PDB file of C-alpha atoms in Angstrom:
ATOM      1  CA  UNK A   1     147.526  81.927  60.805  1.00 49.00           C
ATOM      2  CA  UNK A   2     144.986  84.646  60.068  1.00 53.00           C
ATOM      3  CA  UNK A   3     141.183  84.732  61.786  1.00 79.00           C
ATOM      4  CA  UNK A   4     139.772  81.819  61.736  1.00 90.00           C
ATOM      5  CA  UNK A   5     135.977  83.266  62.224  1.00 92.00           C
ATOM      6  CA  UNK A   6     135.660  84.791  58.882  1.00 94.00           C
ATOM      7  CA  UNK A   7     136.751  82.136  57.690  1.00 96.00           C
ATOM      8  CA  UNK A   8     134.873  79.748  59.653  1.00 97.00           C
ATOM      9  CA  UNK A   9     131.674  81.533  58.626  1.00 97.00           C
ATOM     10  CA  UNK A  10     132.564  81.308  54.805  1.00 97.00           C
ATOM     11  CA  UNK A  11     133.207  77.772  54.946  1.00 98.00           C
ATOM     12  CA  UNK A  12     129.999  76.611  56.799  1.00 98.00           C
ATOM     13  CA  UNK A  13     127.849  79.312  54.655  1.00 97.00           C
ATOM     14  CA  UNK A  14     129.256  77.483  51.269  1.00 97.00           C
ATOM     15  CA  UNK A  15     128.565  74.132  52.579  1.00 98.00           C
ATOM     16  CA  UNK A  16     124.898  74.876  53.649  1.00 98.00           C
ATOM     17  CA  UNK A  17     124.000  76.353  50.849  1.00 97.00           C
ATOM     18  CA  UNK A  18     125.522  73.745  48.461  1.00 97.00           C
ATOM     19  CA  UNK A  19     123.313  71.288  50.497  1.00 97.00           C
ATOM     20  CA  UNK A  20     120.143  73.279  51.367  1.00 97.00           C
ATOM     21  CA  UNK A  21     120.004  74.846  47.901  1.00 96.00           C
ATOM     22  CA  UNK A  22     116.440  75.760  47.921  1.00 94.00           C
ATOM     23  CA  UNK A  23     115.191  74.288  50.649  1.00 94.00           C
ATOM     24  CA  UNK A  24     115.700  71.130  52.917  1.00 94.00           C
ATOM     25  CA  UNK A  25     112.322  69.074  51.455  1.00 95.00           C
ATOM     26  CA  UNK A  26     112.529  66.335  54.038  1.00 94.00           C
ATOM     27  CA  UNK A  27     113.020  68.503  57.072  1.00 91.00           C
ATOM     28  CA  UNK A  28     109.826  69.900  56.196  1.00 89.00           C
ATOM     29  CA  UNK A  29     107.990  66.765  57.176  1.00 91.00           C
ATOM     30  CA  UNK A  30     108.676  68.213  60.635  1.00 92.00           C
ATOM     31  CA  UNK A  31     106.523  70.542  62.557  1.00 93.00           C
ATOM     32  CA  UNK A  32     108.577  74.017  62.308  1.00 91.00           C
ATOM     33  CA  UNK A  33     107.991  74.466  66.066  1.00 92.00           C
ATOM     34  CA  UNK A  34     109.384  71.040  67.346  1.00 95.00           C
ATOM     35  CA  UNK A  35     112.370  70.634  69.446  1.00 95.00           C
ATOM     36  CA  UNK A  36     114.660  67.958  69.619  1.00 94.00           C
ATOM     37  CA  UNK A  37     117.837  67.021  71.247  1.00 96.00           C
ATOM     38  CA  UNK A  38     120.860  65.437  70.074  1.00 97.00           C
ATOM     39  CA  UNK A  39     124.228  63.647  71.221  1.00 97.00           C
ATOM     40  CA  UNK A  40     127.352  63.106  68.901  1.00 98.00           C
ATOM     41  CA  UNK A  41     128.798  59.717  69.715  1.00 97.00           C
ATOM     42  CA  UNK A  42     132.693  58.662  68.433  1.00 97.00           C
ATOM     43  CA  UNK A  43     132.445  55.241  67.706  1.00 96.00           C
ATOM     44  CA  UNK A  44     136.679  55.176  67.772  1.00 95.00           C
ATOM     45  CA  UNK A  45     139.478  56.696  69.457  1.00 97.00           C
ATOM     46  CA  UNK A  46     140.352  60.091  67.588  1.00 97.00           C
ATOM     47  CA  UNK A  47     141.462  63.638  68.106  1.00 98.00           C
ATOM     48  CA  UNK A  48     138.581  65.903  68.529  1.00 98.00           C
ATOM     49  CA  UNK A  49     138.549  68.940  65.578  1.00 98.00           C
ATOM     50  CA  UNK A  50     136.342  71.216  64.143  1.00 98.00           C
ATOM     51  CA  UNK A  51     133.831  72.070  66.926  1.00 98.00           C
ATOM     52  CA  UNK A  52     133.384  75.830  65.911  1.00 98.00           C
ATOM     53  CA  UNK A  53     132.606  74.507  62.045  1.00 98.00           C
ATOM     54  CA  UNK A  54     130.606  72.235  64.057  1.00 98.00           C
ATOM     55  CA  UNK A  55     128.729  74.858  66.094  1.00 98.00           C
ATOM     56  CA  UNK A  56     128.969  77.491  63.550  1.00 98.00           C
ATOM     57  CA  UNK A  57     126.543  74.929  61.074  1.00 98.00           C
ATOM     58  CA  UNK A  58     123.493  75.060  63.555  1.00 98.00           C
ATOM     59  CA  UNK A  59     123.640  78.316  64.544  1.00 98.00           C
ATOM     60  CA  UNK A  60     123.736  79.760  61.438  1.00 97.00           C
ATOM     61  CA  UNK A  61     120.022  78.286  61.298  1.00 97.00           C
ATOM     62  CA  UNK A  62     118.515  78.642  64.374  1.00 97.00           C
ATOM     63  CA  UNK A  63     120.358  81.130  66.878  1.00 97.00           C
ATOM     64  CA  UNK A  64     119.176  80.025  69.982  1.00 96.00           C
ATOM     65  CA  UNK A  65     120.768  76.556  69.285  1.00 98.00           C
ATOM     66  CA  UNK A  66     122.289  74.770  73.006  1.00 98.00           C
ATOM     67  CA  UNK A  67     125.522  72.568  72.032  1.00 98.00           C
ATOM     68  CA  UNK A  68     127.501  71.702  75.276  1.00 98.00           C
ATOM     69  CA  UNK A  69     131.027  70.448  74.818  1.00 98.00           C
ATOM     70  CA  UNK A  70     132.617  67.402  76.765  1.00 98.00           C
ATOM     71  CA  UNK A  71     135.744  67.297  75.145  1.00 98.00           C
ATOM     72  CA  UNK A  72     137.807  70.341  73.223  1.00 97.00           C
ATOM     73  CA  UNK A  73     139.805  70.887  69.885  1.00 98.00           C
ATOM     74  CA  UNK A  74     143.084  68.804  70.206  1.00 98.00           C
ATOM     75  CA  UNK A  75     141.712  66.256  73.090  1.00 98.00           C
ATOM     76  CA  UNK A  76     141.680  62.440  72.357  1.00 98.00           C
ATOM     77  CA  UNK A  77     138.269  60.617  73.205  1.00 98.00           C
ATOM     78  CA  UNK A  78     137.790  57.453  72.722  1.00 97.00           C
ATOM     79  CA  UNK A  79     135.315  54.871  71.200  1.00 97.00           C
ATOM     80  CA  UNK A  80     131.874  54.923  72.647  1.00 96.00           C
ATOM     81  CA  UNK A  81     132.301  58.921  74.451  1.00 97.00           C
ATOM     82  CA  UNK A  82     129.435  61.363  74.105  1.00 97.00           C
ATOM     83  CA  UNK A  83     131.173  64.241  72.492  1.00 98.00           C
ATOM     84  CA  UNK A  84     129.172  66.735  72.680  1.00 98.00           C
ATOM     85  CA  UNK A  85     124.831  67.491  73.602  1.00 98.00           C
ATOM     86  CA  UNK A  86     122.648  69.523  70.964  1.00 98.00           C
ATOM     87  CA  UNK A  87     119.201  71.030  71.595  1.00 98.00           C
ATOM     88  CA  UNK A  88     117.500  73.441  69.269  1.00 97.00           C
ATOM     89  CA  UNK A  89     114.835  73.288  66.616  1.00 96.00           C
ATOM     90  CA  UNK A  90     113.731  69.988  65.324  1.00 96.00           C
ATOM     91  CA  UNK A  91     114.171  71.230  61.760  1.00 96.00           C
ATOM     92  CA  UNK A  92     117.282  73.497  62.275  1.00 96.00           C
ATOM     93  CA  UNK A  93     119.204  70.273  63.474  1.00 97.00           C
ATOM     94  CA  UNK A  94     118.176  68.105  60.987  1.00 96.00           C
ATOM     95  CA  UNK A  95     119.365  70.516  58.029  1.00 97.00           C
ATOM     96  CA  UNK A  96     123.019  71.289  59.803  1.00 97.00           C
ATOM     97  CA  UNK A  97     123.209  67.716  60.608  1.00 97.00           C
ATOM     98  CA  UNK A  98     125.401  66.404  57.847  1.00 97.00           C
ATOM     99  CA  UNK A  99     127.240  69.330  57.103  1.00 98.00           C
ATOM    100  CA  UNK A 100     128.395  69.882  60.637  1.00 98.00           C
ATOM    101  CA  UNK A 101     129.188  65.835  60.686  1.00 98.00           C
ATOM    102  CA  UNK A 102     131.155  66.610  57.648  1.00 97.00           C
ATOM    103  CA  UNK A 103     133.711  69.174  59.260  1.00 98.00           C
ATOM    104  CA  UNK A 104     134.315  67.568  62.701  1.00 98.00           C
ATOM    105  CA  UNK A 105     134.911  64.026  61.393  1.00 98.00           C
ATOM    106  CA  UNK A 106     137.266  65.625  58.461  1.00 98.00           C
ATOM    107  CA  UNK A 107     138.925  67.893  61.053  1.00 98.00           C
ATOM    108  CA  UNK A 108     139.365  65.147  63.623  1.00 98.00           C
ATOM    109  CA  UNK A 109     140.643  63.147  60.706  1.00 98.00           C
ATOM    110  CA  UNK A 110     143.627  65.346  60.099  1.00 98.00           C
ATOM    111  CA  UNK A 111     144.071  65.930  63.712  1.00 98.00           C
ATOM    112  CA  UNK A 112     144.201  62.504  64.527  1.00 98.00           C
ATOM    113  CA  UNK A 113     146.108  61.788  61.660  1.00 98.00           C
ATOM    114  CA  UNK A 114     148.645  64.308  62.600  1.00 98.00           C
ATOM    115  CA  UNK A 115     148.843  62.772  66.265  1.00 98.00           C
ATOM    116  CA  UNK A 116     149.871  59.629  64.913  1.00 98.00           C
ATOM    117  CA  UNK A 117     153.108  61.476  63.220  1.00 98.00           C
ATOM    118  CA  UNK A 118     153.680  64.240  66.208  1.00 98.00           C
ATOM    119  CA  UNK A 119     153.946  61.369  68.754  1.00 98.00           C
ATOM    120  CA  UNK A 120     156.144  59.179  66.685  1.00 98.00           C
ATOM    121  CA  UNK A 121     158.970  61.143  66.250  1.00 98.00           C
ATOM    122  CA  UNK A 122     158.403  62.653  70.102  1.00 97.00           C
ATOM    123  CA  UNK A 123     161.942  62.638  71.366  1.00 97.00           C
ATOM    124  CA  UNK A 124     163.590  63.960  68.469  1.00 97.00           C
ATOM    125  CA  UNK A 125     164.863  67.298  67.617  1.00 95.00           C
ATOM    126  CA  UNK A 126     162.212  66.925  64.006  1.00 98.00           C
ATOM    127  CA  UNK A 127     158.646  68.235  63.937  1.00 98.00           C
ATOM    128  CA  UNK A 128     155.904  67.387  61.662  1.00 98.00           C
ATOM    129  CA  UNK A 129     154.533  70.103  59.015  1.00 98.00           C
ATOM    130  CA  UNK A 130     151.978  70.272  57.101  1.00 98.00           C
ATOM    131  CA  UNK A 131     151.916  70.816  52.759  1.00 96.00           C
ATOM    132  CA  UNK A 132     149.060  73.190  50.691  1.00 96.00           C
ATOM    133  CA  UNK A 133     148.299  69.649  49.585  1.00 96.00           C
ATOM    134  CA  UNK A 134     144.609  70.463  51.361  1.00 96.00           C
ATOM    135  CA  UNK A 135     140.814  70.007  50.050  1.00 96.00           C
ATOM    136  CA  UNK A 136     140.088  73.445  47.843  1.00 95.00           C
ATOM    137  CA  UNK A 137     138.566  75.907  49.984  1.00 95.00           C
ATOM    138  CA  UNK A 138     139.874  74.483  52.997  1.00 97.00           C
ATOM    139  CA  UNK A 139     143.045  75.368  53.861  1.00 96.00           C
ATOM    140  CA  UNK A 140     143.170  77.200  57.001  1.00 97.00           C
ATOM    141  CA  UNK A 141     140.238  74.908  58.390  1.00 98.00           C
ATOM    142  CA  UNK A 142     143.230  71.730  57.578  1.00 98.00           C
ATOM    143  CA  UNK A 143     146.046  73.701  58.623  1.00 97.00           C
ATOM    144  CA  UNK A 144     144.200  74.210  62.123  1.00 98.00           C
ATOM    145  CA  UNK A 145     143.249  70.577  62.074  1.00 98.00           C
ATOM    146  CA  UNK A 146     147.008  70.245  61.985  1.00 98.00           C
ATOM    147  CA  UNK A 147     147.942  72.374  64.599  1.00 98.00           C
ATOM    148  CA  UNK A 148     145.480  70.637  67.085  1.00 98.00           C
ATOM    149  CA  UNK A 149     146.882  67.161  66.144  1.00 98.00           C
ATOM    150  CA  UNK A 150     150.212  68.284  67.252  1.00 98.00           C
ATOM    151  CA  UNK A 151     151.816  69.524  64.015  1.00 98.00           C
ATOM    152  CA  UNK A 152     153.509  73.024  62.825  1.00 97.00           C
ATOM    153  CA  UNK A 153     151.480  74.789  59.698  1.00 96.00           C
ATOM    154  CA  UNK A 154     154.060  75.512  56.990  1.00 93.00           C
ATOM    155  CA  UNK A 155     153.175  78.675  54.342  1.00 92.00           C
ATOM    156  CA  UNK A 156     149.639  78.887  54.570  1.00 93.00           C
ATOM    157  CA  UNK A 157     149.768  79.648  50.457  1.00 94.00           C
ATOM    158  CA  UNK A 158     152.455  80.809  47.661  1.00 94.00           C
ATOM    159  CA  UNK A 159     152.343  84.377  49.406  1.00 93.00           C
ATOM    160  CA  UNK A 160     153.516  84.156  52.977  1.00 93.00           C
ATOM    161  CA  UNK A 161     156.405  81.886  52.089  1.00 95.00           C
ATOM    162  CA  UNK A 162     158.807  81.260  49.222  1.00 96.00           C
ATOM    163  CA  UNK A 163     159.370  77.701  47.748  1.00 97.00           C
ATOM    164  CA  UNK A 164     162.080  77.486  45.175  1.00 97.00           C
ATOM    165  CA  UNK A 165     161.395  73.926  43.729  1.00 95.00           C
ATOM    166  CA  UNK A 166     162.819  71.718  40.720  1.00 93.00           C
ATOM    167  CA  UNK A 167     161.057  74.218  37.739  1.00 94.00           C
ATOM    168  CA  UNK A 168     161.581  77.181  39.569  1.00 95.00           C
ATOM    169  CA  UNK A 169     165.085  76.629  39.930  1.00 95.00           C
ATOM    170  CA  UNK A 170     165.308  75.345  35.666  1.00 94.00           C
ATOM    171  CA  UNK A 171     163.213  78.398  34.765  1.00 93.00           C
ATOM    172  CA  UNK A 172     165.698  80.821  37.024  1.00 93.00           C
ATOM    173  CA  UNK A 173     168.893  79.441  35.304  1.00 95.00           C
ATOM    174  CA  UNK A 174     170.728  77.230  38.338  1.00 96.00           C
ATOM    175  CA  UNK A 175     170.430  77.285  42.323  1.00 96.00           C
ATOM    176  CA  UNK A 176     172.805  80.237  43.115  1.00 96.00           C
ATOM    177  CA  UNK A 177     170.593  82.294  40.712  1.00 96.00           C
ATOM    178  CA  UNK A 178     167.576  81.096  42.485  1.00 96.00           C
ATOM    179  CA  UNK A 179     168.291  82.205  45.985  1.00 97.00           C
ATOM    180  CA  UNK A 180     169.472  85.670  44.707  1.00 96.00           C
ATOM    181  CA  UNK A 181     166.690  86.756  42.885  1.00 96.00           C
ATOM    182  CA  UNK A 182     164.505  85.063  45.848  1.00 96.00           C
ATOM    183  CA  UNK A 183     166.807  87.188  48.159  1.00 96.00           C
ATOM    184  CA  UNK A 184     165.909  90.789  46.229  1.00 95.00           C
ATOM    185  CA  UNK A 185     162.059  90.164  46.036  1.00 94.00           C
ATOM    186  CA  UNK A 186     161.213  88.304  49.378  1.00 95.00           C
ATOM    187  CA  UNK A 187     159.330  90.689  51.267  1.00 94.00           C
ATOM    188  CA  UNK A 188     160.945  91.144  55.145  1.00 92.00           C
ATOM    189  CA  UNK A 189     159.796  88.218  57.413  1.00 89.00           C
ATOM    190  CA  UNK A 190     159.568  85.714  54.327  1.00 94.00           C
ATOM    191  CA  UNK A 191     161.079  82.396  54.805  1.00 95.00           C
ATOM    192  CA  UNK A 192     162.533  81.410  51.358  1.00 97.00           C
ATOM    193  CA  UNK A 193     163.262  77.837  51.203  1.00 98.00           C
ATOM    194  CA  UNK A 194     165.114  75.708  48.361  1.00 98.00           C
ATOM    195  CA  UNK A 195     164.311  72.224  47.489  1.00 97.00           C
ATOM    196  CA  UNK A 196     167.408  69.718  46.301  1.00 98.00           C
ATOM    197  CA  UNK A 197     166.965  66.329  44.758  1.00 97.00           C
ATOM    198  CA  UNK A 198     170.781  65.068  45.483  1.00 97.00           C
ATOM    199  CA  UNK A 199     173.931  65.684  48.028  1.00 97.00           C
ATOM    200  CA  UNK A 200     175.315  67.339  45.052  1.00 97.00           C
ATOM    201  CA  UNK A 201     172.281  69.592  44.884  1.00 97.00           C
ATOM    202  CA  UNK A 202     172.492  70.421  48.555  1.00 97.00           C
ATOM    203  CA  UNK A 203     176.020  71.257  48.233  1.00 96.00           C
ATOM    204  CA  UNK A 204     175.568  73.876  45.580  1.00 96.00           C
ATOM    205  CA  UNK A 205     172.806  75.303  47.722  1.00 97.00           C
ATOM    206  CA  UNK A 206     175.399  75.493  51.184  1.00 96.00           C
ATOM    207  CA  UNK A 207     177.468  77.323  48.789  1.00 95.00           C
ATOM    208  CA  UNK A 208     174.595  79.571  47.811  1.00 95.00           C
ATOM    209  CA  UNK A 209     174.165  80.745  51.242  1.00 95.00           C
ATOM    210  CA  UNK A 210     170.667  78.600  51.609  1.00 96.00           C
ATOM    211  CA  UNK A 211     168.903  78.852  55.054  1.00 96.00           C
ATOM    212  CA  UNK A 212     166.029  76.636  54.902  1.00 97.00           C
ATOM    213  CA  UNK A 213     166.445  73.393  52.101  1.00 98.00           C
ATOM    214  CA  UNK A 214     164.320  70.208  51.103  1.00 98.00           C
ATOM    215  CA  UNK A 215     165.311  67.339  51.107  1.00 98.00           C
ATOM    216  CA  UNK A 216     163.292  65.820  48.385  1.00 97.00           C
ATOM    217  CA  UNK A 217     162.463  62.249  48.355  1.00 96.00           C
ATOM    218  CA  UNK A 218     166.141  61.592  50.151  1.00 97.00           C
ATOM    219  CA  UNK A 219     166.768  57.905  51.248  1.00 97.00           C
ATOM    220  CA  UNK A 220     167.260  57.235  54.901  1.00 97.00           C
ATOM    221  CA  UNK A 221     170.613  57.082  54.260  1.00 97.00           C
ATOM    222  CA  UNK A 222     171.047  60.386  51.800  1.00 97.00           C
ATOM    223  CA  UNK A 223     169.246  62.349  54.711  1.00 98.00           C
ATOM    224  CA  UNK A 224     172.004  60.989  57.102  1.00 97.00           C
ATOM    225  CA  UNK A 225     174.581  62.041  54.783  1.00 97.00           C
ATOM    226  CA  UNK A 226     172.738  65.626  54.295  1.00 97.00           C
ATOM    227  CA  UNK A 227     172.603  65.895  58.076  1.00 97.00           C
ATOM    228  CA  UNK A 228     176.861  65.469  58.358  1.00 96.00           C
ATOM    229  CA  UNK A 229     177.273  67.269  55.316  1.00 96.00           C
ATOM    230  CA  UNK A 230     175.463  70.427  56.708  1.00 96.00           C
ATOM    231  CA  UNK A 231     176.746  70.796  59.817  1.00 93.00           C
ATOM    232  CA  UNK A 232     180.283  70.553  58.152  1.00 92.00           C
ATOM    233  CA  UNK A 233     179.623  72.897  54.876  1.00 89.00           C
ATOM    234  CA  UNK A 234     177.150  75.565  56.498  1.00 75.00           C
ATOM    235  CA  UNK A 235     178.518  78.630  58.129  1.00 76.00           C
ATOM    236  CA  UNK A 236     175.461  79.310  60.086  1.00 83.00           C
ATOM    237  CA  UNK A 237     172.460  77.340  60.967  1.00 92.00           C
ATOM    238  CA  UNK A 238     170.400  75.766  57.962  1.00 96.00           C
ATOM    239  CA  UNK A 239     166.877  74.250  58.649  1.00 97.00           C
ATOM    240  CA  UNK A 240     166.555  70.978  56.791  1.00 98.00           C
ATOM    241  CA  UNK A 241     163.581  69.578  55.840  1.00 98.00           C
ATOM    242  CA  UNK A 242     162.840  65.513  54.887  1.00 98.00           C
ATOM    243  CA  UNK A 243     159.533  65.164  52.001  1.00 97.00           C
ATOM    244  CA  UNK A 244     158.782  62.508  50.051  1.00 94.00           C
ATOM    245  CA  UNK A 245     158.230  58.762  50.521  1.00 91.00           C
ATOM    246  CA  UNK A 246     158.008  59.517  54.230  1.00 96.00           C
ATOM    247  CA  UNK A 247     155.046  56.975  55.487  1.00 96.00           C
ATOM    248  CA  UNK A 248     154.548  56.118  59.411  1.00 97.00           C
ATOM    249  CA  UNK A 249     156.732  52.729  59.183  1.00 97.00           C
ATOM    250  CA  UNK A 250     159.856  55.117  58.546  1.00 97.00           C
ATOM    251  CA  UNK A 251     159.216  58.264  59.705  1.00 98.00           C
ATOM    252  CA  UNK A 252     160.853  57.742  62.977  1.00 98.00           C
ATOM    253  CA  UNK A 253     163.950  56.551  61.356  1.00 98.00           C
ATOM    254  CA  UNK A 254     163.851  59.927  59.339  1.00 98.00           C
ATOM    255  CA  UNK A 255     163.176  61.955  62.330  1.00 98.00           C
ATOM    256  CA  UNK A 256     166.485  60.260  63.994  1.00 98.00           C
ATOM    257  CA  UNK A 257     168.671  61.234  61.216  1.00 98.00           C
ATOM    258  CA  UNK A 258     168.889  64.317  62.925  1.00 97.00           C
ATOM    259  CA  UNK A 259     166.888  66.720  60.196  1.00 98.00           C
ATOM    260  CA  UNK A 260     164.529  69.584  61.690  1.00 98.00           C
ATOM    261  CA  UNK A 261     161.243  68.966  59.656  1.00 98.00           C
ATOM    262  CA  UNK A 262     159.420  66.415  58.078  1.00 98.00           C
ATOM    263  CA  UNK A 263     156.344  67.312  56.115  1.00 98.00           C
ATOM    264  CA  UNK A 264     153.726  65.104  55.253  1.00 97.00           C
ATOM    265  CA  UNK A 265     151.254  65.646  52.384  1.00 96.00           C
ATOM    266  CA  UNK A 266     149.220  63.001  53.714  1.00 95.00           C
ATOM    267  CA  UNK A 267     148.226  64.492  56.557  1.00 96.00           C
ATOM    268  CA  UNK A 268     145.600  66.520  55.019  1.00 97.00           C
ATOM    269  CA  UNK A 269     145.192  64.988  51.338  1.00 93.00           C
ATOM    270  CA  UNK A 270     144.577  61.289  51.728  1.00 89.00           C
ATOM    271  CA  UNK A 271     142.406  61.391  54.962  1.00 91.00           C
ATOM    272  CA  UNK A 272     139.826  58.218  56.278  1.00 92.00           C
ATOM    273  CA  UNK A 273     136.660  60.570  57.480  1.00 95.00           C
ATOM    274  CA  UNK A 274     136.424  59.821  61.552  1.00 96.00           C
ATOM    275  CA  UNK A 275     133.364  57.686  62.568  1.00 96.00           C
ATOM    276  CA  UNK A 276     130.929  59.726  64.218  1.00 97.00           C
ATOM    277  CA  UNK A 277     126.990  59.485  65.071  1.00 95.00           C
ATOM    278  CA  UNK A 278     124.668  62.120  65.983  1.00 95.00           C
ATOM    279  CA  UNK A 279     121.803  60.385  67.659  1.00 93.00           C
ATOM    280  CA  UNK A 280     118.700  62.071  68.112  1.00 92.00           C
ATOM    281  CA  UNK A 281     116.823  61.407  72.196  1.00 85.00           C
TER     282      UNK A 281
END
């Protein structure tokens, strides 16, 4: 994944100034030479994510800002724990507040999220990846997220990896013309990946020479089938990948149908914020 810190300075810097915008009006109720400490609180059991975001929000405001950790990126705490101890400038804190809520309970959302998958199919051969189904202008802040919950990051965007999907494939004239033309212009390193909507599908792409397929929106027992029928077409290894109506009832089923990857849009596109409280002492 590429630095984080540029990015992790962009991000914050966008969301302060969409929130400060001229000024913080309220804040300024506050003597400008007040201090004040702080404590973050989880009021459920989560996967802590997003403390540099976190960190990175009051600093940018006041320098000499004191935040002590109890807990790190990728740890579960649980309802009730003090996460982490702030002390700085009354006013500094107050502005960063929300913003700096904002990315560690959406971070520990995804990461928690993510948990939930990683440990279900723990056992199998499958791991969970992640989609660009992310929040704009916060991809590799997600994809982190992610990899702290337990999860692999997929293509960070349509330039690191290539994705031949259903209109790709129409618009290229058929699979096997597909993968050749992806062949010639994939750069070397570039995983290039083919998605299939039937056995049938799947078979052309075997014949194709495919490495890396998805299995799009396959029924427990289609992925099964896929599973057999790769192992007996291929002629070298072939990554298969499960997507699509894949939900934590049934992804352990999917997991133990033997395929290598499951990727879940979900993880960071339809998130539940986690409860957290910064109370000031």
């Amino acid at each position: 994944m590429q630095d984080l810190h540029d990015e992790i300075r962009a991000n914050v810097q966008r969301a302060l100034q969409e929130d400060i915008g001229s000024g913080d009006l309220t804040a300024s109720l506050i003597p400008d030479d007040k201090a004040l400490q702080a404590t973050v609180i989880s009021r459920g059991n989560a996967v802590l994510c997003g403390t540099q975001w976190f960190d990175t929000c009051f600093v940018s405001l006041a320098v000499d800002t004191e935040i002590e950790w109890f807990a790190k990126d990728g740890e579960t705490v649980q309802a009730g724990q003090i996460l982490c101890k702030v002390e700085g400038n009354a006013r500094a804190l107050l502005t960063a507040e929300r913003s700096a809520l904002n990315f560690l309970q959406l971070l520990s959302a995804v990461a928690t999220q993510t948990r939930r998958y990683a440990d279900a199919v723990a056992g199998t051969s499958a791991v969970i990846v992640d989609t660009r189904k992310t929040l704009p202008g916060l991809r590799l802040a997600q994809k982190y997220a992610v990899a702290c919950g337990g999860g692999v990051n997929h293509r960070i965007g349509l330039y690191d990896g290539i994705l031949i999907k259903e209109n790709h494939i129409i618009a290229a004239g058929g699979i096997q013309p597909a993968l050749s033309r992806a062949r010639e212009i994939a750069p070397p390193g570039v995983f290039i990946q083919i998605e299939v909507e039937s056995l049938a599908e799947l078979r052309e792409a075997l014949a194709a020479d495919a490495r890396m397929v998805l299995l799009d929106n396959f029924t427990l027992d289609q992925l099964t089938d896929a599973v057999a029928l790769t192992r007996q077409q291929a002629g070298a290894p072939v990554i298969l990948e499960a997507s699509g109506n894949i939900t934590l009832d049934n992804v352990r089923q999917a997991a133990e149908t033997g395929v290598d990857r499951i990727s879940i849009g979900s993880l960071t596109k339809n998130i539940q914020a986690v409860d957290l409280s910064m109370r000031f002492i």
